[in-house]
Short mmCIF file of C-alpha atoms in Angstrom, two decimals:
data_model
loop_
_atom_site.label_atom_id
_atom_site.label_comp_id
_atom_site.label_asym_id
_atom_site.label_seq_id
_atom_site.Cartn_x
_atom_site.Cartn_y
_atom_site.Cartn_z
CA MET A 14 0.00 0.00 0.00
CA ASP A 15 1.46 3.35 -1.06
CA ILE A 16 0.31 6.73 0.23
CA GLY A 17 1.51 9.76 -1.70
CA VAL A 18 0.83 13.47 -1.71
CA LEU A 19 0.31 16.05 -4.44
CA LEU A 20 2.66 19.00 -4.02
CA PRO A 21 0.87 22.38 -4.08
CA THR A 22 2.71 23.69 -7.14
CA GLY A 23 -0.14 25.99 -8.22
CA LYS A 24 0.03 29.63 -7.12
CA ALA A 25 -3.61 29.36 -5.98
CA GLN A 26 -2.34 27.13 -3.15
CA TRP A 27 0.27 29.63 -1.91
CA GLY A 28 -0.27 32.37 0.63
CA ALA A 29 0.74 35.97 -0.05
CA ASP A 30 4.03 35.57 1.81
CA ASP A 31 4.86 32.02 0.69
CA ASP A 32 8.11 31.21 -1.09
CA PRO A 33 7.66 28.55 -3.82
CA ARG A 34 11.15 27.26 -3.03
CA ASP A 35 9.55 25.83 0.12
CA LEU A 36 8.00 23.19 -2.14
CA ILE A 37 11.33 21.39 -2.09
CA ALA A 38 11.29 21.36 1.73
CA PHE A 39 7.66 20.20 1.56
CA GLY A 40 8.67 17.22 -0.56
CA ARG A 41 11.52 16.31 1.76
CA GLU A 42 9.24 16.57 4.79
CA ALA A 43 6.63 14.33 3.16
CA GLU A 44 9.29 11.72 2.41
CA SER A 45 10.56 11.83 6.01
CA LEU A 46 7.00 11.44 7.34
CA GLY A 47 6.54 8.18 5.45
CA PHE A 48 4.79 9.23 2.25
CA SER A 49 5.96 6.90 -0.49
CA SER A 50 5.30 9.19 -3.45
CA LEU A 51 5.37 12.87 -4.41
CA PHE A 52 3.17 13.89 -7.32
CA VAL A 53 2.71 17.11 -9.29
CA ASN A 54 0.03 18.20 -11.74
CA ASP A 55 0.21 19.94 -15.10
CA SER A 56 -1.55 23.02 -16.50
CA LEU A 57 -1.19 25.96 -18.86
CA ILE A 58 -4.08 28.15 -17.73
CA SER A 59 -3.00 28.93 -14.17
CA PRO A 60 0.35 30.08 -12.70
CA ARG A 61 2.42 27.27 -11.21
CA ILE A 62 5.83 25.67 -11.03
CA GLU A 63 6.01 23.60 -14.21
CA ALA A 64 5.58 19.89 -13.54
CA LEU A 65 8.82 18.47 -14.96
CA THR A 66 10.85 21.32 -13.49
CA MET A 67 9.46 20.48 -10.04
CA LEU A 68 10.24 16.79 -10.45
CA ALA A 69 13.80 17.57 -11.53
CA ALA A 70 14.28 19.58 -8.33
CA LEU A 71 12.85 16.73 -6.24
CA ALA A 72 15.05 14.16 -8.01
CA ALA A 73 18.08 15.90 -6.56
CA THR A 74 16.70 16.52 -3.06
CA THR A 75 14.81 13.32 -2.19
CA THR A 76 16.07 9.75 -2.03
CA THR A 77 13.29 7.16 -1.71
CA ALA A 78 9.90 8.57 -2.75
CA THR A 79 8.40 7.79 -6.14
CA LEU A 80 8.15 10.98 -8.21
CA GLY A 81 5.00 11.21 -10.29
CA THR A 82 2.76 13.30 -12.50
CA GLY A 83 -0.95 13.43 -11.83
CA ALA A 84 -1.55 13.93 -14.60
CA LEU A 85 0.92 15.05 -17.25
CA LEU A 86 -0.67 16.40 -20.44
CA PRO A 87 1.70 15.17 -23.18
CA PHE A 88 0.16 17.31 -25.93
CA LEU A 89 1.58 20.42 -24.23
CA ARG A 90 5.08 19.30 -25.28
CA ARG A 91 6.68 17.97 -28.44
CA PRO A 92 6.87 14.19 -27.98
CA LEU A 93 10.59 13.68 -28.58
CA GLN A 94 11.51 16.51 -26.21
CA ALA A 95 9.11 15.20 -23.56
CA ALA A 96 10.59 11.71 -23.83
CA GLN A 97 14.06 13.11 -23.23
CA SER A 98 12.93 15.21 -20.26
CA LEU A 99 11.20 12.24 -18.64
CA ALA A 100 14.16 9.94 -19.23
CA SER A 101 16.44 12.57 -17.70
CA ILE A 102 14.31 12.87 -14.56
CA ASP A 103 14.19 9.09 -14.29
CA LEU A 104 17.99 8.94 -14.50
CA LEU A 105 18.54 11.75 -12.00
CA SER A 106 16.12 10.15 -9.52
CA GLY A 107 17.63 6.68 -9.82
CA GLY A 108 14.57 5.18 -11.49
CA ARG A 109 11.92 6.66 -9.20
CA LEU A 110 9.68 8.21 -11.86
CA THR A 111 6.05 7.27 -12.57
CA VAL A 112 4.18 9.12 -15.33
CA ALA A 113 0.40 9.37 -15.14
CA VAL A 114 -0.97 10.98 -18.30
CA GLY A 115 -4.26 12.40 -19.53
CA ALA A 116 -5.77 13.94 -22.63
CA GLY A 117 -7.60 16.82 -20.94
CA PHE A 118 -11.30 17.44 -20.41
CA PRO A 119 -14.03 19.15 -22.42
CA GLY A 120 -14.67 22.75 -21.41
CA ARG A 121 -12.37 25.31 -19.86
CA PHE A 122 -10.19 22.74 -18.06
CA GLY A 123 -9.03 21.04 -21.23
CA ARG A 124 -9.88 22.39 -24.65
CA PRO A 125 -8.12 25.80 -24.23
CA PHE A 126 -4.89 23.88 -23.57
CA TYR A 127 -5.07 22.44 -27.09
CA THR A 128 -5.61 25.87 -28.62
CA LEU A 129 -2.59 27.25 -26.76
CA SER A 130 -0.50 24.25 -27.88
CA ASP A 131 -1.58 24.36 -31.56
CA VAL A 132 -2.73 20.74 -31.29
CA PRO A 133 -6.13 19.67 -32.72
CA TRP A 134 -8.81 18.62 -30.24
CA PRO A 135 -10.25 15.72 -32.33
CA ASN A 136 -8.62 12.29 -31.94
CA ARG A 137 -6.93 13.37 -28.71
CA PHE A 138 -7.18 9.93 -27.10
CA ALA A 139 -5.63 8.15 -30.08
CA ARG A 140 -2.90 10.83 -30.14
CA LEU A 141 -2.19 10.24 -26.45
CA ASP A 142 -1.91 6.47 -26.89
CA GLU A 143 0.43 6.90 -29.86
CA THR A 144 2.57 9.34 -27.89
CA ILE A 145 3.02 6.72 -25.18
CA THR A 146 3.87 4.09 -27.80
CA LEU A 147 6.46 6.48 -29.26
CA TRP A 148 8.01 7.17 -25.84
CA ARG A 149 8.35 3.48 -25.09
CA ALA A 150 9.89 2.86 -28.50
CA LEU A 151 12.43 5.65 -27.98
CA TRP A 152 13.29 4.42 -24.50
CA SER A 153 13.90 0.96 -25.95
CA GLY A 154 16.30 2.26 -28.59
CA ALA A 155 14.10 2.79 -31.67
CA THR A 156 15.62 4.94 -34.41
CA THR A 157 12.47 5.20 -36.59
CA PHE A 158 8.77 5.52 -35.88
CA HIS A 159 5.79 5.49 -38.22
CA GLY A 160 2.39 6.08 -36.69
CA THR A 161 -0.79 7.94 -37.54
CA PHE A 162 0.22 11.21 -35.90
CA PHE A 163 4.01 11.00 -35.74
CA GLN A 164 6.37 10.02 -38.54
CA TYR A 165 10.14 9.85 -38.06
CA ASP A 166 12.41 8.22 -40.62
CA HIS A 167 15.50 8.88 -38.54
CA ILE A 168 15.62 9.50 -34.80
CA PRO A 169 18.97 10.38 -33.20
CA THR A 170 20.05 8.24 -30.29
CA ALA A 171 17.72 9.14 -27.44
CA THR A 172 18.40 9.45 -23.72
CA ARG A 173 17.65 6.08 -22.15
CA PRO A 174 15.86 5.95 -18.76
CA PHE A 175 17.19 4.28 -15.64
CA HIS A 176 15.29 1.03 -16.30
CA ASP A 177 14.93 -0.73 -19.63
CA GLY A 178 11.69 0.30 -21.29
CA GLY A 179 11.29 3.43 -19.20
CA PRO A 180 9.17 4.45 -16.22
CA PRO A 181 5.67 3.08 -15.58
CA ILE A 182 2.96 5.02 -17.40
CA TRP A 183 -0.52 5.30 -15.88
CA LEU A 184 -3.72 6.61 -17.43
CA GLY A 185 -6.03 9.08 -15.74
CA GLY A 186 -9.68 8.63 -16.75
CA ALA A 187 -12.72 6.51 -16.02
CA THR A 188 -14.83 6.48 -19.20
CA PRO A 189 -15.55 3.01 -20.64
CA THR A 190 -12.98 3.57 -23.41
CA ALA A 191 -10.38 4.80 -20.89
CA LEU A 192 -10.88 1.64 -18.83
CA THR A 193 -10.35 -0.56 -21.89
CA ARG A 194 -7.26 1.40 -22.94
CA THR A 195 -5.83 1.15 -19.43
CA GLY A 196 -6.18 -2.61 -19.42
CA ARG A 197 -4.69 -2.90 -22.90
CA LEU A 198 -1.81 -0.42 -22.84
CA TYR A 199 -1.00 1.19 -19.50
CA ASP A 200 0.88 0.27 -16.33
CA GLY A 201 -1.54 1.90 -13.89
CA TRP A 202 -4.86 3.67 -13.41
CA LEU A 203 -5.31 7.05 -11.68
CA PRO A 204 -8.98 8.14 -11.47
CA TYR A 205 -10.87 10.15 -8.82
CA PRO A 206 -14.41 8.74 -8.72
CA PRO A 207 -16.68 10.16 -5.98
CA ASP A 208 -18.12 6.69 -5.25
CA PRO A 209 -15.88 3.76 -4.21
CA ALA A 210 -18.33 1.41 -5.90
CA ASP A 211 -17.51 3.05 -9.23
CA TYR A 212 -13.83 2.51 -8.50
CA ALA A 213 -14.44 -1.20 -7.90
CA SER A 214 -16.49 -1.64 -11.08
CA GLY A 215 -13.96 0.33 -13.13
CA LEU A 216 -11.08 -1.77 -11.87
CA LEU A 217 -13.01 -4.92 -12.76
CA GLN A 218 -13.42 -3.66 -16.34
CA ILE A 219 -9.71 -2.86 -16.54
CA HIS A 220 -8.82 -6.35 -15.38
CA GLN A 221 -11.14 -7.85 -17.97
CA ALA A 222 -9.57 -5.73 -20.72
CA ALA A 223 -6.10 -6.76 -19.56
CA THR A 224 -7.05 -10.43 -19.60
CA ASN A 225 -8.54 -10.06 -23.08
CA SER A 226 -5.23 -8.55 -24.22
CA GLY A 227 -3.16 -11.32 -22.67
CA ARG A 228 -1.79 -9.13 -19.88
CA PRO A 229 -1.66 -10.10 -16.19
CA THR A 230 -3.95 -7.95 -14.07
CA ASN A 231 -1.22 -7.37 -11.49
CA ALA A 232 0.77 -5.53 -14.17
CA ILE A 233 -1.57 -2.55 -13.64
CA THR A 234 -1.22 -0.43 -10.50
CA PRO A 235 -4.66 0.57 -9.13
CA ALA A 236 -4.18 4.15 -7.90
CA LEU A 237 -6.54 6.86 -6.66
CA PHE A 238 -6.47 10.67 -6.64
CA VAL A 239 -8.44 12.18 -3.75
CA THR A 240 -8.77 15.65 -2.22
CA VAL A 241 -8.74 15.74 1.58
CA HIS A 242 -9.11 18.26 4.39
CA ILE A 243 -8.69 17.08 8.00
CA ASP A 244 -10.30 18.90 10.94
CA GLU A 245 -12.07 17.58 14.01
CA ASP A 246 -14.70 20.28 13.41
CA GLU A 247 -16.70 18.97 10.45
CA ASN A 248 -18.30 22.33 9.64
CA ARG A 249 -14.93 24.05 9.63
CA SER A 250 -13.52 21.33 7.39
CA LEU A 251 -16.40 21.68 4.94
CA LYS A 252 -15.92 25.45 4.87
CA ALA A 253 -12.21 25.02 4.14
CA MET A 254 -12.98 22.61 1.29
CA GLU A 255 -15.59 25.01 -0.10
CA THR A 256 -13.02 27.80 -0.13
CA TYR A 257 -10.49 25.50 -1.79
CA ALA A 258 -12.94 24.41 -4.51
CA THR A 259 -13.79 28.02 -5.32
CA ALA A 260 -10.18 29.21 -5.39
CA THR A 261 -8.90 26.24 -7.43
CA TYR A 262 -11.77 25.60 -9.85
CA GLY A 263 -14.26 28.42 -9.51
CA LEU A 264 -16.78 25.74 -8.51
CA SER A 265 -18.87 25.15 -5.42
CA LEU A 266 -18.04 22.16 -3.25
CA ASN A 267 -21.28 20.48 -4.29
CA GLU A 268 -20.30 20.85 -7.94
CA LEU A 269 -16.80 19.50 -7.32
CA LYS A 270 -18.14 16.48 -5.41
CA THR A 271 -20.15 15.34 -8.41
CA THR A 272 -16.97 14.57 -10.36
CA GLN A 273 -14.13 14.10 -7.86
CA ALA A 274 -13.39 12.13 -4.71
CA VAL A 275 -13.52 14.69 -1.89
CA ILE A 276 -13.23 13.85 1.82
CA THR A 277 -13.52 16.17 4.83
CA GLY A 278 -13.71 15.88 8.60
CA SER A 279 -11.94 14.25 11.50
CA PRO A 280 -8.98 11.87 11.09
CA ASP A 281 -11.28 8.92 11.83
CA ARG A 282 -13.78 10.07 9.24
CA VAL A 283 -11.06 10.51 6.62
CA ARG A 284 -9.51 7.15 7.51
CA THR A 285 -12.86 5.36 7.16
CA ALA A 286 -13.67 7.03 3.84
CA ILE A 287 -10.30 6.10 2.34
CA ASN A 288 -10.70 2.54 3.65
CA ARG A 289 -13.70 2.14 1.36
CA TYR A 290 -11.49 2.83 -1.66
CA ILE A 291 -8.86 0.42 -0.33
CA ASN A 292 -11.60 -2.17 -0.05
CA ALA A 293 -12.55 -1.35 -3.65
CA GLY A 294 -9.04 -2.27 -4.75
CA THR A 295 -6.83 0.82 -4.76
CA ARG A 296 -3.23 0.28 -3.69
CA HIS A 297 -1.62 3.66 -4.37
CA ILE A 298 -3.41 6.75 -3.04
CA ILE A 299 -2.32 10.25 -4.02
CA VAL A 300 -3.81 12.83 -1.67
CA ARG A 301 -4.30 16.46 -2.60
CA LEU A 302 -4.43 18.61 0.53
CA ALA A 303 -7.19 21.24 0.47
CA ALA A 304 -5.26 24.19 1.85
CA LEU A 305 -4.46 27.60 0.39
CA ASP A 306 -1.11 28.46 1.93
CA LEU A 307 2.03 26.46 2.53
CA HIS A 308 1.82 26.67 6.33
CA SER A 309 -1.63 25.04 6.23
CA GLN A 310 -0.36 22.51 3.68
CA HIS A 311 2.39 21.46 6.13
CA HIS A 312 -0.17 21.17 8.95
CA GLN A 313 -2.49 19.00 6.84
CA LEU A 314 0.47 16.87 5.74
CA GLN A 315 1.46 16.12 9.33
CA GLN A 316 -2.10 15.13 10.27
CA LEU A 317 -2.41 12.91 7.23
CA ALA A 318 0.89 11.18 8.03
CA THR A 319 -0.57 9.79 11.27
CA LEU A 320 -3.07 7.79 9.20
CA ILE A 321 -0.52 6.07 6.93
CA PRO A 322 0.07 3.03 9.20
CA LYS A 323 -3.69 2.49 9.54
CA TRP A 324 -4.21 2.50 5.79
CA LYS A 325 -1.32 0.11 5.26
CA ASN A 326 -2.89 -2.19 7.84
CA ALA A 327 -6.30 -1.91 6.14
CA ALA A 328 -4.77 -3.01 2.84
CA GLU A 329 -3.37 -6.12 4.51
CA THR A 330 -6.60 -7.01 6.34
CA PRO A 331 -9.35 -8.94 4.50
CA GLN A 332 -12.38 -6.70 3.97
CA ARG A 333 -16.03 -7.37 3.38
CA PRO A 334 -17.24 -6.64 -0.18
CA LEU A 335 -18.69 -3.15 -0.64
CA SER A 336 -22.15 -4.66 -1.16
CA GLN A 337 -22.08 -6.02 2.41
CA GLN A 338 -20.99 -2.80 4.08
#
């Protein structure tokens, strides 16, 4: 069981007097507290420390934690350059990189990114899958590539990652086609469904798709992205999450909860809610802390760390099926 944390790289999560260089100390603190992974997200429409830049800094300042993207948007970068950047981070970290990717969402949280990147919106999922195929080919030593979107008759010798074949690549998404593609092509799954039952059913579909493709189901890491705020005072925790949802997305908490896993309240309440996802099959949880300054982020991180042993224990203890709870 792995418990990771999303670093607050977006400026919306910093206070007026915060220094973004403290993100490096934040990552080191999380590692020392027992978090097994440090993730960053990717965007073009809000100020932030760029994802791969942040991971490069963490590669040099941490020693054991997995370094991940949740999720990287490959279409923002030229594919050969992105492959070299990822391989470089993997080398500098000693093989600790995991790359979760996505194709973006309809509306203001996705389509404008394509316009800014001069990449067409149609066929974005097929483009994403081919990009991943290209990366893996490069990391395995390919010198040519001929696909639908990318054509290279001669590729110079590319930077090879720490491990043969490159870092694990996960897919973020929970549509029926995303589930099938995860089972067929990817090394992990990183969704954020509001209902643990949907997580369980999605994972079942992924396993079926993997089996149909001749892949072992244990080749796919079942991960989860969840936003958490811990406070013994439930009303205060809800208010903090409401403020976070508005500042980060311009949405109400009720709107955010219709699409994303969101948990508030006391440590016991948070522990119990996460346990339901563990029972549904997740084995790598990436927690986003709902706080809007780095001091509060550190405080939430320390509270969350006290729950790590309990979640590890829950993953090792047989659970009743969700239908019996």
